[in-house]
Coordinates of C-alpha atoms in Angstrom, one line a residue:
X1 CA 37.4 108.8 88.4
X2 CA 38.9 111.0 91.0
X3 CA 37.3 109.1 93.9
X4 CA 38.4 105.7 92.4
X5 CA 41.9 107.1 92.1
X6 CA 42.1 108.3 95.6
X7 CA 40.9 104.9 96.9
X8 CA 43.9 103.1 95.4
X9 CA 46.5 102.0 98.0
X10 CA 49.8 103.8 97.8
X11 CA 52.6 101.3 97.3
X12 CA 55.9 101.9 99.2
X13 CA 59.0 102.5 97.1
X14 CA 60.9 99.4 96.1
X15 CA 64.3 99.2 97.7
X16 CA 67.2 98.0 95.7
X17 CA 68.6 94.7 96.9
X18 CA 72.2 95.0 97.8
X19 CA 74.6 92.6 96.1
X20 CA 76.5 90.0 98.0
X21 CA 80.0 91.4 97.4
X22 CA 78.7 95.0 98.1
X23 CA 77.4 93.7 101.4
X24 CA 80.8 92.0 102.1
X25 CA 82.6 95.3 101.3
X26 CA 80.4 97.3 103.6
X27 CA 80.8 94.8 106.4
X28 CA 84.6 94.8 105.9
X29 CA 84.7 98.6 105.9
X30 CA 83.1 98.6 109.3
X31 CA 85.9 96.4 110.7
X32 CA 88.4 99.0 112.0
X33 CA 91.1 96.5 112.7
X34 CA 90.9 95.0 109.2
X35 CA 90.9 98.5 107.7
X36 CA 93.9 99.5 109.8
X37 CA 95.8 96.3 108.6
X38 CA 94.8 97.0 105.0
X39 CA 96.1 100.6 105.3
X40 CA 99.4 99.4 106.7
X41 CA 99.8 96.8 103.9
X42 CA 98.9 99.4 101.2
X43 CA 101.4 101.8 102.7
X44 CA 104.2 99.2 102.6
X45 CA 103.2 98.0 99.1
X46 CA 103.0 101.6 97.7
X47 CA 106.3 102.6 99.3
X48 CA 108.0 99.5 97.8
X49 CA 106.5 100.1 94.3
X50 CA 107.4 103.8 94.3
X51 CA 110.7 103.5 96.2
X52 CA 112.8 105.0 93.3
X53 CA 110.7 108.2 93.6
X54 CA 110.9 108.6 97.4
X55 CA 114.3 110.2 97.4
X56 CA 115.9 107.3 99.3
X57 CA 119.6 106.5 99.4
X58 CA 121.0 103.8 97.1
X59 CA 120.3 100.5 98.8
X60 CA 123.4 98.9 97.3
X61 CA 125.9 101.6 98.1
X62 CA 127.7 101.2 101.4
X63 CA 130.9 102.2 103.2
X64 CA 132.8 100.4 105.9
X65 CA 133.4 103.8 107.5
X66 CA 129.8 104.1 108.5
X67 CA 128.9 100.5 109.2
X68 CA 126.3 99.7 111.9
X69 CA 125.5 103.3 112.7
X70 CA 122.8 103.4 115.4
X71 CA 119.1 104.4 114.8
X72 CA 118.7 108.1 114.7
X73 CA 122.0 108.9 113.2
X74 CA 121.9 112.1 111.1
X75 CA 121.1 111.2 107.5
X76 CA 120.3 107.6 108.6
X77 CA 117.1 107.5 110.6
X78 CA 117.1 103.7 110.9
X79 CA 120.9 103.4 111.0
X80 CA 123.1 101.4 108.6
X81 CA 123.8 97.7 108.1
X82 CA 127.0 95.6 108.4
X83 CA 128.3 97.1 105.2
X84 CA 127.3 100.7 105.8
X85 CA 124.2 100.7 103.7
X86 CA 121.1 102.7 104.6
X87 CA 118.7 100.5 106.5
X88 CA 115.6 102.6 105.7
X89 CA 116.3 102.3 102.0
X90 CA 117.0 98.6 102.1
X91 CA 113.9 97.9 104.1
X92 CA 111.7 99.8 101.6
X93 CA 113.3 98.2 98.6
X94 CA 113.4 94.9 100.3
X95 CA 109.6 95.0 100.5
X96 CA 109.5 94.5 96.7
X97 CA 111.1 91.0 96.8
X98 CA 109.6 90.0 100.1
X99 CA 106.0 90.8 99.0
X100 CA 106.6 89.3 95.6
X101 CA 107.9 86.0 97.0
X102 CA 105.1 86.1 99.6
X103 CA 102.2 86.8 97.3
X104 CA 103.0 85.2 94.0
X105 CA 103.3 81.6 95.2
X106 CA 100.0 81.8 97.0
X107 CA 98.3 83.2 93.9
X108 CA 99.8 80.5 91.7
X109 CA 98.8 77.8 94.2
X110 CA 95.3 79.4 94.5
X111 CA 94.8 79.0 90.7
X112 CA 96.3 75.5 90.3
X113 CA 95.0 74.1 93.6
X114 CA 91.4 75.4 93.0
X115 CA 91.3 73.9 89.6
X116 CA 92.5 70.5 90.9
X117 CA 90.3 70.5 93.9
X118 CA 87.1 71.5 92.0
X119 CA 87.8 68.9 89.4
X120 CA 88.4 66.2 92.0
X121 CA 85.4 67.2 94.1
X122 CA 82.9 67.4 91.3
X123 CA 84.1 64.4 89.3
X124 CA 84.5 61.9 92.2
X125 CA 85.4 58.3 91.6
X126 CA 88.8 57.5 90.2
X127 CA 89.5 61.1 89.2
X128 CA 89.1 62.2 92.8
X129 CA 91.2 59.3 94.0
X130 CA 94.0 60.0 91.5
X131 CA 94.2 63.7 92.2
X132 CA 93.8 63.6 96.0
X133 CA 96.2 60.7 96.6
X134 CA 98.8 62.5 94.6
X135 CA 98.1 65.6 96.6
X136 CA 98.4 63.6 99.9
X137 CA 101.9 62.6 99.0
X138 CA 103.0 66.3 99.1
X139 CA 100.7 67.1 102.0
X140 CA 102.3 64.5 104.2
X141 CA 105.5 66.5 104.5
X142 CA 105.8 69.5 106.8
X143 CA 105.7 72.7 104.7
X144 CA 109.1 73.9 106.0
X145 CA 110.9 70.7 105.2
X146 CA 109.2 70.4 101.8
X147 CA 110.1 74.0 100.8
X148 CA 113.7 73.4 101.9
X149 CA 114.0 70.1 100.0
X150 CA 112.5 71.5 96.8
X151 CA 114.6 74.7 97.0
X152 CA 117.7 72.7 97.7
X153 CA 117.1 70.5 94.7
X154 CA 116.3 73.4 92.4
X155 CA 119.1 75.7 93.7
X156 CA 119.1 79.2 95.2
X157 CA 117.3 82.0 93.4
X158 CA 114.0 84.0 93.4
X159 CA 112.4 82.0 90.7
X160 CA 113.2 78.7 92.4
X161 CA 111.9 80.0 95.7
X162 CA 108.6 80.9 94.0
X163 CA 108.3 77.5 92.4
X164 CA 109.1 75.6 95.6
X165 CA 106.6 77.6 97.7
X166 CA 103.9 77.2 95.0
X167 CA 104.3 73.4 95.2
X168 CA 104.1 73.6 99.0
X169 CA 100.8 75.5 99.0
X170 CA 99.0 73.6 96.2
X171 CA 98.1 70.6 98.4
X172 CA 96.3 72.5 101.2
X173 CA 94.4 74.7 98.8
X174 CA 93.4 71.7 96.7
X175 CA 92.1 69.9 99.8
X176 CA 90.0 72.8 100.8
X177 CA 88.7 73.2 97.2
X178 CA 87.8 69.5 97.0
X179 CA 86.0 69.5 100.4
X180 CA 83.9 72.6 99.5
X181 CA 83.1 71.3 96.0
X182 CA 82.0 67.9 97.4
X183 CA 79.5 69.6 99.7
X184 CA 78.2 71.9 96.9
X185 CA 77.9 69.0 94.4
X186 CA 75.0 67.5 96.3
X187 CA 72.8 70.6 96.5
X188 CA 69.5 70.9 94.7
X189 CA 70.5 73.5 92.1
X190 CA 73.3 71.3 90.9
X191 CA 70.8 68.4 90.4
X192 CA 68.5 70.9 88.6
X193 CA 71.3 71.9 86.3
X194 CA 72.1 68.3 85.4
X195 CA 68.4 67.6 84.8
X196 CA 68.3 70.6 82.4
X197 CA 71.0 68.9 80.3
X198 CA 74.0 71.1 81.2
X199 CA 77.4 69.5 80.8
X200 CA 79.9 69.0 83.6
X201 CA 82.2 71.8 82.5
X202 CA 79.3 74.2 82.3
X203 CA 78.0 73.3 85.7
X204 CA 81.5 73.7 87.2
X205 CA 82.0 77.0 85.5
X206 CA 78.6 78.5 86.1
X207 CA 77.2 76.9 89.2
X208 CA 80.1 75.5 91.2
X209 CA 82.9 78.0 90.7
X210 CA 81.0 81.0 92.1
X211 CA 79.9 79.1 95.2
X212 CA 83.3 77.7 96.2
X213 CA 85.7 80.5 95.3
X214 CA 84.9 82.5 98.4
X215 CA 85.9 79.9 101.0
X216 CA 89.0 79.0 99.0
X217 CA 90.0 82.6 98.6
X218 CA 89.7 83.2 102.4
X219 CA 91.9 80.2 103.1
X220 CA 94.4 81.3 100.5
X221 CA 94.7 84.8 102.1
X222 CA 95.6 83.2 105.4
X223 CA 98.5 81.5 103.7
X224 CA 100.2 84.7 102.6
X225 CA 101.7 85.3 106.0
X226 CA 103.0 81.7 106.0
X227 CA 104.5 82.2 102.6
X228 CA 106.3 85.3 103.7
X229 CA 107.8 83.5 106.7
X230 CA 108.8 80.5 104.6
X231 CA 110.4 82.8 101.9
X232 CA 112.3 84.7 104.6
X233 CA 113.4 81.4 106.0
X234 CA 114.7 80.2 102.6
X235 CA 116.6 83.4 102.1
X236 CA 118.0 83.1 105.7
X237 CA 119.3 79.7 104.8
X238 CA 120.8 80.9 101.6
X239 CA 118.2 79.1 99.4
X240 CA 116.3 82.2 98.3
X241 CA 117.4 85.7 97.3
X242 CA 121.1 86.1 96.7
X243 CA 123.3 89.0 98.0
X244 CA 123.4 92.0 97.5
X245 CA 119.7 92.1 96.8
X246 CA 117.6 93.7 99.6
X247 CA 115.2 91.1 101.0
X248 CA 114.0 90.9 104.6
X249 CA 114.9 87.3 105.1
X250 CA 118.3 87.7 103.6
X251 CA 118.9 90.9 105.6
X252 CA 118.2 88.9 108.8
X253 CA 120.9 86.4 107.8
X254 CA 123.5 89.1 107.0
X255 CA 122.7 91.1 110.2
X256 CA 122.9 88.1 112.6
X257 CA 126.5 89.0 113.4
X258 CA 125.4 92.5 114.6
X259 CA 122.8 91.2 117.1
X260 CA 125.2 91.9 120.0
X261 CA 126.5 95.3 118.9
X262 CA 123.3 96.7 117.3
X263 CA 120.3 94.5 118.3
X264 CA 117.7 97.0 117.2
X265 CA 119.1 97.3 113.7
X266 CA 119.4 93.5 113.5
X267 CA 115.8 93.1 114.5
X268 CA 114.3 95.6 111.9
X269 CA 113.9 93.1 109.1
X270 CA 112.2 90.6 111.4
X271 CA 109.9 93.3 112.7
X272 CA 108.8 94.0 109.1
X273 CA 108.1 90.3 108.4
X274 CA 106.2 90.1 111.7
X275 CA 104.1 93.2 111.0
X276 CA 103.2 92.2 107.5
X277 CA 102.3 88.6 108.5
X278 CA 100.1 89.9 111.4
X279 CA 98.3 92.3 109.1
X280 CA 97.6 89.6 106.5
X281 CA 96.3 87.3 109.2
X282 CA 94.0 90.0 110.7
X283 CA 92.8 91.0 107.2
X284 CA 92.0 87.3 106.4
X285 CA 90.0 87.0 109.7
X286 CA 88.1 90.2 108.9
X287 CA 87.3 89.0 105.4
X288 CA 86.1 85.7 106.7
X289 CA 83.7 87.4 109.1
X290 CA 82.5 89.8 106.4
X291 CA 81.7 87.0 104.0
X292 CA 79.7 85.1 106.7
X293 CA 76.6 87.1 106.1
X294 CA 74.6 84.8 108.4
X295 CA 76.0 86.7 111.4

């Protein structure tokens, strides 16, 4: 028995297969640029959320006696605005509305556009034609003009800005979802699911959804920077946030008269919009590369 036992080959230990999303996370963590952008975004987000506990000045309280103080003034590290309000406090608090108006419309459009695109791509026929031709009507207009037109019709306000930007981003996300779903619909495992007797809703929920959400999500993340810029533009035109609420686009509008006397202070809200937009773009590119596991 001992000789027979010694003659048996020793099997190597079985390695656990790494899941797809775990692999994506490891690949993304190795991307230093994406991690740096993610750190900057988290810092801005956390500072905006916990702004009341950071010991900042009141972002609404100002004084004409200390208006447009330069950067580095004692007690005002980033100076003051045209009404003497602390710029550092208003920039931090302004991140709340700016990030909300930038992220929420994309999330809403991601949910609605994905549902419409997946339904149109899988169903085909007249369902596809009805949904996509309706989408094309909105997609034919430039996003800036469409956002301004809808906001102008609904009126100024945060809620109306979110609604208008959601409508703007539904068409491009729906088109991407429809294109990806159409390509997945013709694959063999979908035919096997149909042959097994699975219904259309079951196939879309179990087999299609998991295979198309990745590309749609990557595209949606790239729209966050566009959403922030459009939201800032609406506030700049008076169609978004109303004074005296701190919001980066609105701050650009109110500080435009100070561009000749204090150009650095007038540029601070624009620098915040630029930094957050670049970080979202870089993070979206890193996520796209991490999810392409063929490389």
